[in-house]
CSV table of C-alpha atoms in Angstrom, one decimal:
chain,number,residue,atom,x,y,z
A,1,UNK,CA,0.0,0.0,0.0
A,2,UNK,CA,1.2,3.5,-0.8
A,3,UNK,CA,-0.2,6.6,0.8
A,4,UNK,CA,0.2,10.4,0.6
A,5,UNK,CA,-0.5,13.2,-1.8
A,6,UNK,CA,-2.0,16.7,-1.9
A,7,UNK,CA,0.5,18.0,-4.4
A,8,UNK,CA,2.5,16.7,-7.4
A,9,UNK,CA,5.6,16.7,-5.2
A,10,UNK,CA,4.1,13.8,-3.2
A,11,UNK,CA,2.0,12.1,-5.9
A,12,UNK,CA,4.5,11.6,-8.7
A,13,UNK,CA,7.3,10.1,-6.6
A,14,UNK,CA,4.7,7.7,-5.2
A,15,UNK,CA,3.7,6.7,-8.7
A,16,UNK,CA,7.4,6.2,-9.6
A,17,UNK,CA,7.9,4.0,-6.6
A,18,UNK,CA,4.9,1.9,-7.6
A,19,UNK,CA,6.1,1.6,-11.2
A,20,UNK,CA,9.5,0.5,-10.0
A,21,UNK,CA,7.9,-2.2,-7.8
A,22,UNK,CA,5.9,-3.4,-10.9
A,23,UNK,CA,9.2,-3.7,-12.8
A,24,UNK,CA,10.9,-5.6,-10.1
A,25,UNK,CA,8.2,-7.9,-8.7
A,26,UNK,CA,6.0,-10.2,-10.8
A,27,UNK,CA,2.2,-9.9,-10.1
A,28,UNK,CA,2.7,-7.2,-7.4
A,29,UNK,CA,-0.6,-5.8,-6.2
A,30,UNK,CA,-0.6,-2.1,-5.2
A,31,UNK,CA,-3.3,0.0,-3.5
A,32,UNK,CA,-3.0,3.7,-3.1
A,33,UNK,CA,-4.6,5.6,-0.2
A,34,UNK,CA,-5.2,9.3,-0.6
A,35,UNK,CA,-7.2,12.2,0.8
A,36,UNK,CA,-10.7,12.7,-0.5
A,37,UNK,CA,-11.0,15.7,-2.9
A,38,UNK,CA,-7.2,16.0,-3.4
A,39,UNK,CA,-5.4,15.7,-6.8
A,40,UNK,CA,-4.2,12.2,-6.1
A,41,UNK,CA,-7.7,10.9,-6.5
A,42,UNK,CA,-7.5,11.9,-10.2
A,43,UNK,CA,-3.7,11.5,-10.9
A,44,UNK,CA,-3.3,8.0,-9.5
A,45,UNK,CA,-6.1,6.3,-11.5
A,46,UNK,CA,-4.7,8.1,-14.6
A,47,UNK,CA,-1.4,6.3,-14.0
A,48,UNK,CA,-3.3,3.0,-13.9
A,49,UNK,CA,-3.5,2.4,-10.1
A,50,UNK,CA,-6.4,1.8,-7.8
A,51,UNK,CA,-6.9,4.4,-5.0
A,52,UNK,CA,-9.1,4.7,-1.9
A,53,UNK,CA,-9.8,8.1,-0.2
A,54,UNK,CA,-9.7,9.0,3.5
A,55,UNK,CA,-11.7,11.9,5.0
A,56,UNK,CA,-8.7,13.8,6.2
A,57,UNK,CA,-7.2,17.3,5.8
A,58,UNK,CA,-4.7,19.4,7.7
A,59,UNK,CA,-5.3,22.0,10.4
A,60,UNK,CA,-5.8,25.5,9.1
A,61,UNK,CA,-3.2,28.0,10.2
A,62,UNK,CA,-5.8,30.7,10.9
A,63,UNK,CA,-8.8,30.3,13.1
A,64,UNK,CA,-11.3,28.3,11.1
A,65,UNK,CA,-14.5,26.3,11.7
A,66,UNK,CA,-12.9,23.6,9.7
A,67,UNK,CA,-10.4,23.0,12.5
A,68,UNK,CA,-13.4,21.9,14.7
A,69,UNK,CA,-13.8,18.9,12.3
A,70,UNK,CA,-10.2,17.8,12.5
A,71,UNK,CA,-10.5,15.4,15.4
A,72,UNK,CA,-13.5,13.7,13.8
A,73,UNK,CA,-11.6,13.4,10.5
A,74,UNK,CA,-8.7,11.8,12.3
A,75,UNK,CA,-10.9,9.3,14.0
A,76,UNK,CA,-12.8,8.5,10.8
A,77,UNK,CA,-9.6,8.1,8.9
A,78,UNK,CA,-7.9,5.9,11.5
A,79,UNK,CA,-11.0,3.6,11.6
A,80,UNK,CA,-11.0,3.3,7.8
A,81,UNK,CA,-7.2,2.8,7.7
A,82,UNK,CA,-7.3,-0.1,10.2
A,83,UNK,CA,-10.1,-1.6,8.0
A,84,UNK,CA,-8.0,-1.3,4.9
A,85,UNK,CA,-5.0,-2.9,6.5
A,86,UNK,CA,-7.2,-5.8,7.7
A,87,UNK,CA,-8.9,-6.3,4.2
A,88,UNK,CA,-5.9,-5.7,1.9
A,89,UNK,CA,-3.3,-7.5,4.1
A,90,UNK,CA,-0.3,-5.6,2.7
A,91,UNK,CA,3.2,-7.0,3.0
A,92,UNK,CA,4.5,-3.4,3.3
A,93,UNK,CA,3.1,0.1,3.6
A,94,UNK,CA,4.8,3.2,2.2
A,95,UNK,CA,4.1,6.8,3.0
A,96,UNK,CA,5.3,9.7,0.9
A,97,UNK,CA,4.0,12.6,3.0
A,98,UNK,CA,0.7,14.4,3.0
A,99,UNK,CA,-2.2,14.0,5.4
A,100,UNK,CA,-3.5,10.6,4.3
A,101,UNK,CA,-0.2,8.9,5.1
A,102,UNK,CA,-0.5,9.6,8.8
A,103,UNK,CA,-3.5,7.4,9.6
A,104,UNK,CA,-2.5,4.6,7.3
A,105,UNK,CA,1.1,4.4,8.5
A,106,UNK,CA,0.0,4.6,12.1
A,107,UNK,CA,-2.4,1.7,11.5
A,108,UNK,CA,0.2,-0.3,9.7
A,109,UNK,CA,2.8,0.1,12.4
A,110,UNK,CA,0.3,-0.8,15.1
A,111,UNK,CA,-0.4,-4.0,13.2
A,112,UNK,CA,3.3,-4.7,12.8
A,113,UNK,CA,3.3,-4.4,9.1
A,114,UNK,CA,6.7,-3.3,7.7
A,115,UNK,CA,6.6,0.5,7.0
A,116,UNK,CA,8.7,3.0,5.1
A,117,UNK,CA,8.4,6.7,4.6
A,118,UNK,CA,10.0,8.9,1.9
A,119,UNK,CA,10.8,12.5,2.6
A,120,UNK,CA,11.2,14.6,-0.6
A,121,UNK,CA,12.3,17.9,1.0
A,122,UNK,CA,15.4,19.2,2.8
A,123,UNK,CA,13.0,20.1,5.7
A,124,UNK,CA,10.9,17.2,7.1
A,125,UNK,CA,7.2,17.5,6.7
A,126,UNK,CA,4.9,17.4,9.7
A,127,UNK,CA,3.3,14.0,9.0
A,128,UNK,CA,6.7,12.3,8.3
A,129,UNK,CA,8.2,13.8,11.5
A,130,UNK,CA,5.2,12.5,13.5
A,131,UNK,CA,5.6,9.0,11.9
A,132,UNK,CA,9.4,8.8,12.2
A,133,UNK,CA,9.5,7.0,15.5
A,134,UNK,CA,7.0,4.3,14.4
A,135,UNK,CA,8.2,3.3,10.9
A,136,UNK,CA,11.0,0.9,10.0
A,137,UNK,CA,12.9,2.8,7.3
A,138,UNK,CA,13.1,6.4,6.1
A,139,UNK,CA,14.3,7.3,2.6
A,140,UNK,CA,15.4,10.9,2.2
A,141,UNK,CA,16.4,13.0,-0.8
A,142,UNK,CA,19.5,14.6,0.8
A,143,UNK,CA,22.1,14.0,3.5
A,144,UNK,CA,22.0,15.8,6.9
A,145,UNK,CA,18.5,14.7,7.8
A,146,UNK,CA,19.5,13.3,11.2
A,147,UNK,CA,18.3,16.5,12.8
A,148,UNK,CA,14.7,15.4,11.9
A,149,UNK,CA,14.8,11.6,11.9
A,150,UNK,CA,16.6,8.7,13.8
A,151,UNK,CA,19.9,8.3,12.0
A,152,UNK,CA,19.8,4.5,12.1
A,153,UNK,CA,16.7,4.5,10.0
A,154,UNK,CA,17.9,6.8,7.2
A,155,UNK,CA,18.8,5.9,3.7
A,156,UNK,CA,19.7,8.6,1.1
A,157,UNK,CA,18.0,7.7,-2.1
A,158,UNK,CA,17.1,11.0,-3.7
A,159,UNK,CA,13.7,11.7,-5.2
A,160,UNK,CA,12.0,9.5,-7.8
A,161,UNK,CA,11.0,11.3,-11.0
A,162,UNK,CA,9.1,10.3,-14.1
A,163,UNK,CA,11.1,8.0,-16.4
A,164,UNK,CA,10.3,10.1,-19.4
A,165,UNK,CA,12.3,13.1,-17.9
A,166,UNK,CA,15.6,11.4,-18.8
A,167,UNK,CA,17.2,13.3,-21.7
A,168,UNK,CA,18.5,11.3,-24.6
A,169,UNK,CA,21.2,12.7,-26.9
A,170,UNK,CA,19.0,12.7,-30.0
A,171,UNK,CA,16.0,14.4,-28.4
A,172,UNK,CA,16.7,18.0,-29.2
A,173,UNK,CA,15.6,18.1,-32.9
A,174,UNK,CA,12.2,16.5,-32.0
A,175,UNK,CA,11.8,18.9,-29.1
A,176,UNK,CA,12.4,22.0,-31.2
A,177,UNK,CA,10.0,20.7,-33.7
A,178,UNK,CA,7.4,19.9,-31.1
A,179,UNK,CA,7.3,23.4,-29.8
A,180,UNK,CA,7.9,25.0,-33.2
A,181,UNK,CA,11.1,26.8,-31.9
A,182,UNK,CA,14.3,27.9,-33.6
A,183,UNK,CA,17.3,25.7,-32.7
A,184,UNK,CA,19.6,28.6,-33.3
A,185,UNK,CA,18.1,30.8,-30.6
A,186,UNK,CA,18.4,30.4,-26.8
A,187,UNK,CA,15.4,29.3,-24.8
A,188,UNK,CA,14.2,30.1,-21.2
A,189,UNK,CA,11.8,27.6,-19.6
A,190,UNK,CA,9.5,29.0,-16.8
A,191,UNK,CA,7.7,26.6,-14.6
A,192,UNK,CA,5.8,27.2,-11.3
A,193,UNK,CA,5.2,23.6,-10.0
A,194,UNK,CA,2.2,21.3,-10.6
A,195,UNK,CA,-0.3,23.9,-9.6
A,196,UNK,CA,1.4,27.0,-11.1
A,197,UNK,CA,2.7,30.0,-9.2
A,198,UNK,CA,0.9,33.3,-8.9
A,199,UNK,CA,3.9,35.5,-8.1
A,200,UNK,CA,6.1,34.0,-10.8
A,201,UNK,CA,3.4,34.6,-13.4
A,202,UNK,CA,3.0,38.2,-12.3
A,203,UNK,CA,6.8,38.8,-12.5
A,204,UNK,CA,6.9,37.3,-16.1
A,205,UNK,CA,3.8,39.3,-17.1
A,206,UNK,CA,5.4,42.5,-15.8
A,207,UNK,CA,8.6,41.7,-17.8
A,208,UNK,CA,6.8,40.4,-20.9
A,209,UNK,CA,7.8,43.3,-23.2
A,210,UNK,CA,11.5,42.9,-22.2
A,211,UNK,CA,11.3,39.1,-22.9
A,212,UNK,CA,9.6,39.7,-26.2
A,213,UNK,CA,12.2,42.2,-27.3
A,214,UNK,CA,15.2,40.1,-26.0
A,215,UNK,CA,15.4,37.7,-28.9
A,216,UNK,CA,15.2,34.7,-26.6
A,217,UNK,CA,12.6,32.0,-26.9
A,218,UNK,CA,10.4,31.5,-23.8
A,219,UNK,CA,8.2,28.5,-22.8
A,220,UNK,CA,6.0,29.9,-20.0
A,221,UNK,CA,4.0,27.2,-18.1
A,222,UNK,CA,1.5,29.2,-16.1
A,223,UNK,CA,-0.4,26.3,-14.5
A,224,UNK,CA,-3.9,25.5,-15.4
A,225,UNK,CA,-5.4,27.7,-12.7
A,226,UNK,CA,-3.8,30.8,-14.1
A,227,UNK,CA,-3.7,30.1,-17.8
A,228,UNK,CA,-6.8,31.9,-19.0
A,229,UNK,CA,-6.1,35.0,-16.8
A,230,UNK,CA,-2.5,35.3,-18.1
A,231,UNK,CA,-3.6,34.8,-21.6
A,232,UNK,CA,-6.2,37.5,-21.3
A,233,UNK,CA,-3.7,39.9,-19.6
A,234,UNK,CA,-1.1,39.5,-22.3
A,235,UNK,CA,-2.1,42.5,-24.5
A,236,UNK,CA,0.7,42.1,-27.1
A,237,UNK,CA,1.3,38.4,-27.8
A,238,UNK,CA,4.5,37.4,-29.6
A,239,UNK,CA,5.6,34.2,-31.3
A,240,UNK,CA,8.8,33.9,-29.3
A,241,UNK,CA,6.9,33.5,-26.0
A,242,UNK,CA,4.8,30.3,-25.8
A,243,UNK,CA,2.1,30.4,-23.2
A,244,UNK,CA,1.2,26.9,-21.9
A,245,UNK,CA,-1.2,25.9,-19.1
A,246,UNK,CA,0.7,22.6,-18.5
A,247,UNK,CA,3.5,20.8,-20.4
A,248,UNK,CA,3.1,17.1,-20.2
A,249,UNK,CA,6.0,16.4,-22.5
A,250,UNK,CA,8.5,17.9,-20.0
A,251,UNK,CA,11.4,15.9,-21.6
A,252,UNK,CA,11.0,18.1,-24.6
A,253,UNK,CA,10.8,21.3,-22.5
A,254,UNK,CA,14.0,20.4,-20.6
A,255,UNK,CA,15.8,19.4,-23.8
A,256,UNK,CA,15.4,22.8,-25.4
A,257,UNK,CA,15.9,24.9,-22.2
A,258,UNK,CA,19.2,26.8,-21.8
A,259,UNK,CA,18.0,28.2,-18.5
A,260,UNK,CA,15.1,27.2,-16.2
A,261,UNK,CA,13.2,29.5,-13.9
A,262,UNK,CA,11.4,27.3,-11.3
A,263,UNK,CA,9.9,27.1,-7.9
A,264,UNK,CA,12.0,25.0,-5.4
A,265,UNK,CA,9.6,22.1,-4.8
A,266,UNK,CA,11.2,18.7,-4.2
A,267,UNK,CA,10.0,17.3,-7.5
A,268,UNK,CA,11.1,20.2,-9.6
A,269,UNK,CA,14.6,20.1,-8.0
A,270,UNK,CA,14.8,16.3,-8.6
A,271,UNK,CA,14.0,16.9,-12.3
A,272,UNK,CA,16.5,19.7,-12.6
A,273,UNK,CA,19.2,17.5,-11.0
A,274,UNK,CA,18.5,14.6,-13.4
A,275,UNK,CA,18.4,16.9,-16.5
A,276,UNK,CA,21.4,19.0,-15.3
A,277,UNK,CA,19.8,22.3,-16.3
A,278,UNK,CA,21.2,25.6,-15.2
A,279,UNK,CA,18.5,27.0,-12.9
A,280,UNK,CA,17.2,30.1,-11.2
A,281,UNK,CA,15.1,29.0,-8.2
A,282,UNK,CA,12.4,31.3,-6.8
A,283,UNK,CA,11.2,29.5,-3.6
A,284,UNK,CA,7.5,29.9,-2.7
A,285,UNK,CA,7.0,31.9,0.5
A,286,UNK,CA,3.6,30.2,1.0
A,287,UNK,CA,4.8,26.7,2.1
A,288,UNK,CA,5.1,25.1,5.5
A,289,UNK,CA,8.3,26.1,7.4
A,290,UNK,CA,9.6,27.9,4.3
A,291,UNK,CA,10.9,24.5,3.2
A,292,UNK,CA,11.4,25.5,-0.5
A,293,UNK,CA,14.0,28.0,0.6
A,294,UNK,CA,15.8,25.2,2.5
A,295,UNK,CA,15.5,23.0,-0.6
A,296,UNK,CA,17.0,25.8,-2.8
A,297,UNK,CA,19.9,26.5,-0.3
A,298,UNK,CA,20.9,22.8,-0.5
A,299,UNK,CA,21.8,23.5,-4.1
A,300,UNK,CA,23.0,27.1,-3.8
A,301,UNK,CA,25.6,26.0,-1.1
A,302,UNK,CA,27.0,23.6,-3.7
A,303,UNK,CA,27.0,26.2,-6.4
A,304,UNK,CA,24.4,24.1,-8.3
A,305,UNK,CA,21.7,26.8,-8.7
A,306,UNK,CA,21.0,30.5,-8.5
A,307,UNK,CA,18.5,31.8,-5.9
A,308,UNK,CA,16.2,34.8,-6.3
A,309,UNK,CA,13.9,35.5,-3.4
A,310,UNK,CA,10.3,35.8,-4.2
A,311,UNK,CA,10.1,39.3,-2.6
A,312,UNK,CA,13.1,40.4,-4.8
A,313,UNK,CA,12.0,38.8,-8.0
A,314,UNK,CA,10.1,41.7,-9.4
A,315,UNK,CA,13.3,43.7,-9.6
A,316,UNK,CA,15.9,40.9,-10.2
A,317,UNK,CA,14.4,37.9,-12.0
A,318,UNK,CA,14.4,39.0,-15.6
A,319,UNK,CA,17.9,40.5,-15.3
A,320,UNK,CA,19.3,37.4,-13.6
A,321,UNK,CA,17.9,35.2,-16.4
A,322,UNK,CA,19.4,37.4,-19.1
A,323,UNK,CA,22.8,37.4,-17.3
A,324,UNK,CA,22.8,33.7,-16.8
A,325,UNK,CA,21.7,32.7,-20.3
A,326,UNK,CA,24.7,34.6,-21.8
A,327,UNK,CA,27.3,33.3,-19.3
A,328,UNK,CA,28.4,30.0,-20.8
A,329,UNK,CA,31.0,29.2,-18.1
A,330,UNK,CA,28.5,29.9,-15.3
A,331,UNK,CA,25.9,27.6,-17.0
A,332,UNK,CA,28.4,24.8,-17.4
A,333,UNK,CA,29.5,25.0,-13.7
A,334,UNK,CA,25.8,25.0,-12.5
A,335,UNK,CA,25.0,22.1,-14.8
A,336,UNK,CA,27.9,20.0,-13.7
A,337,UNK,CA,27.3,20.6,-10.0
A,338,UNK,CA,23.5,20.0,-10.1
A,339,UNK,CA,24.0,16.8,-12.1
A,340,UNK,CA,26.4,15.4,-9.5
A,341,UNK,CA,23.5,15.7,-6.9
A,342,UNK,CA,21.1,13.5,-9.0
A,343,UNK,CA,19.9,10.0,-8.1
A,344,UNK,CA,18.9,8.5,-11.4
A,345,UNK,CA,17.9,5.2,-9.8
A,346,UNK,CA,16.0,6.6,-6.9
A,347,UNK,CA,12.7,4.8,-7.4
A,348,UNK,CA,14.5,1.5,-7.8
A,349,UNK,CA,16.6,2.1,-4.7
A,350,UNK,CA,13.5,2.9,-2.6
A,351,UNK,CA,11.8,-0.2,-4.0
A,352,UNK,CA,14.8,-2.3,-3.0
A,353,UNK,CA,14.5,-0.9,0.6
A,354,UNK,CA,10.9,-1.9,0.6
A,355,UNK,CA,11.7,-5.4,-0.6
A,356,UNK,CA,14.4,-5.8,2.1
A,357,UNK,CA,11.8,-4.9,4.8
A,358,UNK,CA,9.4,-7.6,3.4
A,359,UNK,CA,12.2,-10.2,3.3
């Protein structure tokens, strides 16, 4: 059983782990457990897996009537989780973070089922910290996580990413053709995570005329939530800036990108590591414990990425992108250093840890 979700940063690694288990174990049966109403309830079935939802959500940071329901949601989810353990009889239960993994991993550990959690970020999530003392093994993306978890349980595996992200040497011609771009011109890729990023979109919109006049090509993924608004607010559309709600063929986007502007979510960083792309990270200020800044600093301290703070991006982001895209030596250094931090076999390594627990 695999549990967790809420964002793409939890869901896609979970799917990658499931696919690795399918590759390694004949006739493996996998059941996902998510939170009702969250994006995993759609994304997991699209990937070909069965999922069951729990009635669970987090505590609101502000005073809210929803918080009064939290104890009832926890009890309901625990009751259902124990029932699922009893009926499915899993050989192992995996948590990837997110609210749904709490009740399920608690129930599994209480029933002495082997348990493993995977932490994607450089700062441990609340659910994973709560579960750390109960589970058997903890797979982490980076070293130095002993400050959050018991050292004897830790294994550094990196973050699993989609198999299609791997860049092949002959991919570029097809990628330029796919987007209708000119291979002789430099390209900036702008992504804001699986849900999009309001502030990054606003910064790009404010600098749209400068980007249009720069001669660079731009692939601007706004996120589905913001696409129509951004499209409406662009008053002078130009052919060198491609406005996209969501790019499913990200291997093509990475293949043509000379520089990537991105949030600093765990999944985004794992993909940048694997593709070795020179990157400007703009951490979201609206995440728990400012964990995206901690993620970004893990790269910046190794000279593997450039950091632009969200509250400084309006003044600095476009200039920083222009400077970096023209600095070939700087791009090469960033690319080499971020590539060294990658874990291309992460999903397989995590699957192996699971199989060890079962054995």
